[in-house]
Tab-separated table of C-alpha atoms and ligand atoms in Angstrom:
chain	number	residue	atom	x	y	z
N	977	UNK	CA	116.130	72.165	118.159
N	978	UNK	CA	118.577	74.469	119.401
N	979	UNK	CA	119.154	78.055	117.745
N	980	UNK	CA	122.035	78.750	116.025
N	981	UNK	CA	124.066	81.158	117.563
N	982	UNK	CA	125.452	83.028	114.266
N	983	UNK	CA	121.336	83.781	113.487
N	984	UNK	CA	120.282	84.625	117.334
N	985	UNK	CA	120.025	88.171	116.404
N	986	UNK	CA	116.678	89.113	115.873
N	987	UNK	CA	116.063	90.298	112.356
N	988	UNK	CA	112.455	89.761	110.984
N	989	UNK	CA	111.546	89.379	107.815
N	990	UNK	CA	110.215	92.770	106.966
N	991	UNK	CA	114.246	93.987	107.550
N	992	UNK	CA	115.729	91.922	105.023
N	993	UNK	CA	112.763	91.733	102.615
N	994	UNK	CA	112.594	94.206	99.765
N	995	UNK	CA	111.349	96.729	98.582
N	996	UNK	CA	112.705	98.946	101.544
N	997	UNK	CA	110.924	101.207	102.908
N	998	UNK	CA	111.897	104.236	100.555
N	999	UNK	CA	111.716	102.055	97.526
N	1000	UNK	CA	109.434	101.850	95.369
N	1001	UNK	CA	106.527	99.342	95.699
N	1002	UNK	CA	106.685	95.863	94.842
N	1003	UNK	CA	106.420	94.941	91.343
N	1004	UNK	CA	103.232	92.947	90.701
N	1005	UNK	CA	100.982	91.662	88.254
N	1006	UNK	CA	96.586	91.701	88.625
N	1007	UNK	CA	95.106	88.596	88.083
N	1008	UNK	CA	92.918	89.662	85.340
N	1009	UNK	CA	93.041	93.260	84.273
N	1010	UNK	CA	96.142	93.845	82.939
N	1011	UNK	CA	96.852	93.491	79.014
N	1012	UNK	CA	99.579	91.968	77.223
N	1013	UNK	CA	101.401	95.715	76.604
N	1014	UNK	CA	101.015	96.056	80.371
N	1015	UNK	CA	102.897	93.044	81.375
N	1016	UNK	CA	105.912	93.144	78.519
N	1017	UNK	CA	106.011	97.141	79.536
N	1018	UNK	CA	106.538	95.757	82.926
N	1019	UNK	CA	109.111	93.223	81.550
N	1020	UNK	CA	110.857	95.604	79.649
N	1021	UNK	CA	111.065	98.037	82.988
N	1022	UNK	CA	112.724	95.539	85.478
N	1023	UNK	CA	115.012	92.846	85.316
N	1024	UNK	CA	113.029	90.358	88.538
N	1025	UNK	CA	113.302	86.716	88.116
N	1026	UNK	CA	109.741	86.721	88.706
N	1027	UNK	CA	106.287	88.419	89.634
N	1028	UNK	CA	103.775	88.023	92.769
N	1029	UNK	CA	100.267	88.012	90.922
N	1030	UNK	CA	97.677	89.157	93.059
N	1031	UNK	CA	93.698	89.865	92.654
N	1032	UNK	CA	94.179	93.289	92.084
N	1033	UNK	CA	97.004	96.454	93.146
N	1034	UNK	CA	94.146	97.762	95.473
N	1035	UNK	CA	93.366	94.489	97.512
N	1036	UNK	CA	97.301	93.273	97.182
N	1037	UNK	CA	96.049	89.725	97.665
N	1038	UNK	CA	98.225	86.868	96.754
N	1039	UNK	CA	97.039	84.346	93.867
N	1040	UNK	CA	100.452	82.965	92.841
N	1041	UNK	CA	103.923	83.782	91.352
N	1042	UNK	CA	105.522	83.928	88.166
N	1043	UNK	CA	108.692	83.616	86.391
N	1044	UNK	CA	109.944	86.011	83.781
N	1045	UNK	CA	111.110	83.343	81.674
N	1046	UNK	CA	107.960	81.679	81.590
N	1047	UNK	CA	106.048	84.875	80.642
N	1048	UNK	CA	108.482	86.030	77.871
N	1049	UNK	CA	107.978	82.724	76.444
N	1050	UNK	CA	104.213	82.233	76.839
N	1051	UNK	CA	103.492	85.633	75.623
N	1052	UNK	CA	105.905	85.205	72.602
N	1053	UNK	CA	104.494	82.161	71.344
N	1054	UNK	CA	100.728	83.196	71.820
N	1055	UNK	CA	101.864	86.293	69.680
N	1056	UNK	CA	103.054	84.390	67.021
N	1057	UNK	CA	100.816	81.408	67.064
N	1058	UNK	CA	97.564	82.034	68.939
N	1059	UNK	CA	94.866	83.829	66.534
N	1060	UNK	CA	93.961	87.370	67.626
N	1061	UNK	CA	96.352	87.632	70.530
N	1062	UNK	CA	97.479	91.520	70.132
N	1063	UNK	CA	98.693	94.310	72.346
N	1064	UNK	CA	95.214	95.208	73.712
N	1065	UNK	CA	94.695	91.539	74.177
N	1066	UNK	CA	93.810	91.194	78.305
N	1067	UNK	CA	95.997	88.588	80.331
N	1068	UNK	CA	94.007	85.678	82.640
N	1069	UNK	CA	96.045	84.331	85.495
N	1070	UNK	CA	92.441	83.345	87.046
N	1071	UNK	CA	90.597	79.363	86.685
N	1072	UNK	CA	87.841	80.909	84.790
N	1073	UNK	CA	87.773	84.162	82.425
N	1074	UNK	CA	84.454	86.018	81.404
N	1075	UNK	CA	82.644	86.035	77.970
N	1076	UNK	CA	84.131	88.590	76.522
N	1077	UNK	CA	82.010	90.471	73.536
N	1078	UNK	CA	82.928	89.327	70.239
N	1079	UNK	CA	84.261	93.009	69.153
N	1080	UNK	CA	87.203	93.098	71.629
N	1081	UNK	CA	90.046	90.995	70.946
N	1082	UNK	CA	91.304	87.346	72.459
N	1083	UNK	CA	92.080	87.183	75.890
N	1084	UNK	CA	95.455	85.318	76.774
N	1085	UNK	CA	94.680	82.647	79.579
N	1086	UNK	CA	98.613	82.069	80.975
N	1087	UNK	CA	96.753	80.115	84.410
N	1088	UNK	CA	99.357	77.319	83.506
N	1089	UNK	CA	102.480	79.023	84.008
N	1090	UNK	CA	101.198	80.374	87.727
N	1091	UNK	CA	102.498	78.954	90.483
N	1092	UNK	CA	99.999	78.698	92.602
N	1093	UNK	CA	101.389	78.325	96.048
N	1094	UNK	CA	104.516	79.961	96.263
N	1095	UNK	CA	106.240	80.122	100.091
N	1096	UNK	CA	105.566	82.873	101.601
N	1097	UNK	CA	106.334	83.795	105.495
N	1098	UNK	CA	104.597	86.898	107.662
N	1099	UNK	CA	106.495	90.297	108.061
N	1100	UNK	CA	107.282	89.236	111.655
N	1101	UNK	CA	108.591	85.849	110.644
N	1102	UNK	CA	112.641	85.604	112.306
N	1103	UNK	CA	115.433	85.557	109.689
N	1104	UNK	CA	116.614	82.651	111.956
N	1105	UNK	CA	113.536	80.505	110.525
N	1106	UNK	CA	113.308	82.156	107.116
N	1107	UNK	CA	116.961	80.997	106.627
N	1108	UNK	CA	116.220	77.384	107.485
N	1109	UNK	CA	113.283	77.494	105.319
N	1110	UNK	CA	115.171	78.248	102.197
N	1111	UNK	CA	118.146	75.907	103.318
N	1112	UNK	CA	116.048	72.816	103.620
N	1113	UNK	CA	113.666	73.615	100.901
N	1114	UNK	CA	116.054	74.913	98.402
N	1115	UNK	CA	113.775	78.048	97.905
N	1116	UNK	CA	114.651	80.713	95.066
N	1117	UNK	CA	112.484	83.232	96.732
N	1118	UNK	CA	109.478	83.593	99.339
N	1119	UNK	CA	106.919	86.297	99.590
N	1120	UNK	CA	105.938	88.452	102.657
N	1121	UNK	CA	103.043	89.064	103.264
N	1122	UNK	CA	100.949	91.110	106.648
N	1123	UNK	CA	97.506	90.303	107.503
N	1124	UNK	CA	96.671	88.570	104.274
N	1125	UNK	CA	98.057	90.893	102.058
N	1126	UNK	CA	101.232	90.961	100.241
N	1127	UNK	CA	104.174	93.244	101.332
N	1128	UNK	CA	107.454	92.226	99.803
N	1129	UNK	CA	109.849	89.446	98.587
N	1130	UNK	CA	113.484	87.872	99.790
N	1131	UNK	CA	115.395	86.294	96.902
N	1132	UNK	CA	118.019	83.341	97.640
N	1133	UNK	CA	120.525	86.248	97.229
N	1134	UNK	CA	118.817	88.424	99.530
N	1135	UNK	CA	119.411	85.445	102.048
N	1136	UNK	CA	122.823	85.048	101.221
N	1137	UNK	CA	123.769	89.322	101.728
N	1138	UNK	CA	122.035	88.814	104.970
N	1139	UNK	CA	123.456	86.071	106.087
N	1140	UNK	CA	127.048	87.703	104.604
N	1141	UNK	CA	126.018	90.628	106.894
N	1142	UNK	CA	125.572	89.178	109.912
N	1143	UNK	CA	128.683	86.959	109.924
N	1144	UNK	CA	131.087	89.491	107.643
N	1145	UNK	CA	131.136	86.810	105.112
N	1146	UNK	CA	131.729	85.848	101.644
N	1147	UNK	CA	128.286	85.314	100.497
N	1148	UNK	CA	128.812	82.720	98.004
N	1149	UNK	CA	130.494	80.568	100.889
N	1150	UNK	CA	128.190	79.594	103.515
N	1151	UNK	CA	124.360	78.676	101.974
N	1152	UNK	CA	124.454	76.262	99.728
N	1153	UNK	CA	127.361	74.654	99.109
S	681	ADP	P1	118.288	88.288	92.718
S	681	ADP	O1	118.005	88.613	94.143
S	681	ADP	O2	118.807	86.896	92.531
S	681	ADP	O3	119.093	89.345	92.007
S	681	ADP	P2	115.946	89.302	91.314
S	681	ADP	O4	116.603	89.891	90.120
S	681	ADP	O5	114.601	88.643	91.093
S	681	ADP	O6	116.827	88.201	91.992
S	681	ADP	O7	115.754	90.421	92.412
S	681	ADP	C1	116.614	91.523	92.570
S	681	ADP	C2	116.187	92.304	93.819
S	681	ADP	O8	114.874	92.818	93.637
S	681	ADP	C3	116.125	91.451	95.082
S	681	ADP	O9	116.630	92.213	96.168
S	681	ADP	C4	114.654	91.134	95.281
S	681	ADP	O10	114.294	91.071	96.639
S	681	ADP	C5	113.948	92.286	94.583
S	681	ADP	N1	112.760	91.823	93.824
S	681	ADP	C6	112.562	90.614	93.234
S	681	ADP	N2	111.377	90.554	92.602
S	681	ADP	C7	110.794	91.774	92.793
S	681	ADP	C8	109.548	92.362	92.377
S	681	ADP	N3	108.665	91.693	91.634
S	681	ADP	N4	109.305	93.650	92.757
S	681	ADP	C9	110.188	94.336	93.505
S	681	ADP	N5	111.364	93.842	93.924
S	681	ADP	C10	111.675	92.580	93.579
């Protein structure tokens, strides 16, 4: 396959990918220790299409990814129609949750609305290849990750500025249309 010349510059993944380097840190949810104030506080903070859920902020790990939409409306219904889901009430992205004692109140088990293998590319990955990827696989948004661990995200727009970028474009022109 030959190159395209308009993406032969050599911007990686970690250039385009966000957060930048003086942003803040990626917005992400743990697997199993956060509770259902956590996650609508979180909600309520940022406006993302979606969240990388990982094992836990320490190990940065990557279990899966999921969509604002899908977590408003799971944790709204459970609220309203799942016995003894309240604010305290801790939120299960994992296959299997732990007894819990009977005193503390119902866990929330949202495994179902994980995706559990989003795309995801390494930090060193060319934009060259991460632009084909989300051309011929209609992506919405890949993770980064480095050595295992998770580092950042591209969005289909993110794609789009970049590619606008590099050929002094009108983004809504050249990607998918
Ligand atoms: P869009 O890129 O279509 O506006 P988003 O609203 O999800 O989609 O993302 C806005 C910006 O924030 C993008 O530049 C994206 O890379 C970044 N972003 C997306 N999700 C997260 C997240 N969970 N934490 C930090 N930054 C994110």
């Amino acid at each position: 396959l030959e190159a395209k010349e308009e993406f032969s510059h050599k911007t990686l993944a970690m250039d385009v990918m966000r957060p930048r380097r003086s942003d803040p840190s990626l917005t992400v949810l743990a697997q199993d220790s956060m509770a259902v104030e956590d996650v609508e506080a979180i909600i309520n903070e940022t406006t993302y299409s979606g969240y990388p859920v990982v094992v836990s902020r320490e190990s940065q790990r990557l279990v899966g990814f999921v969509l604002r939409r899908d977590l408003i409306i799971s944790i709204e219904n459970a609220r309203k129609k799942q016995d003894g889901i309240v604010s305290s009430s801790v939120i299960y992205f994992t296959d299997h949750s732990p007894p819990l004692p009977p005193s503390s109140p119902s866990m929330l088990k949202l495994r179902s609305i994980l995706d559990l293998s989003p795309f995801t590319v390494t930090d060193q990955t060319p934009m060259e290849i991460v632009v084909d990827i989300f051309r011929k696989l209609g992506l919405r948004q890949c993770l980064v990750t480095h050595n295992g661990k998770l580092l950042g995200i591209i969005t289909k727009k993110d794609v789009l500025k970049h590619i606008a970028q590099m050929a002094n474009q009108d983004p809504d022109s050249i990607l998918f249309n």
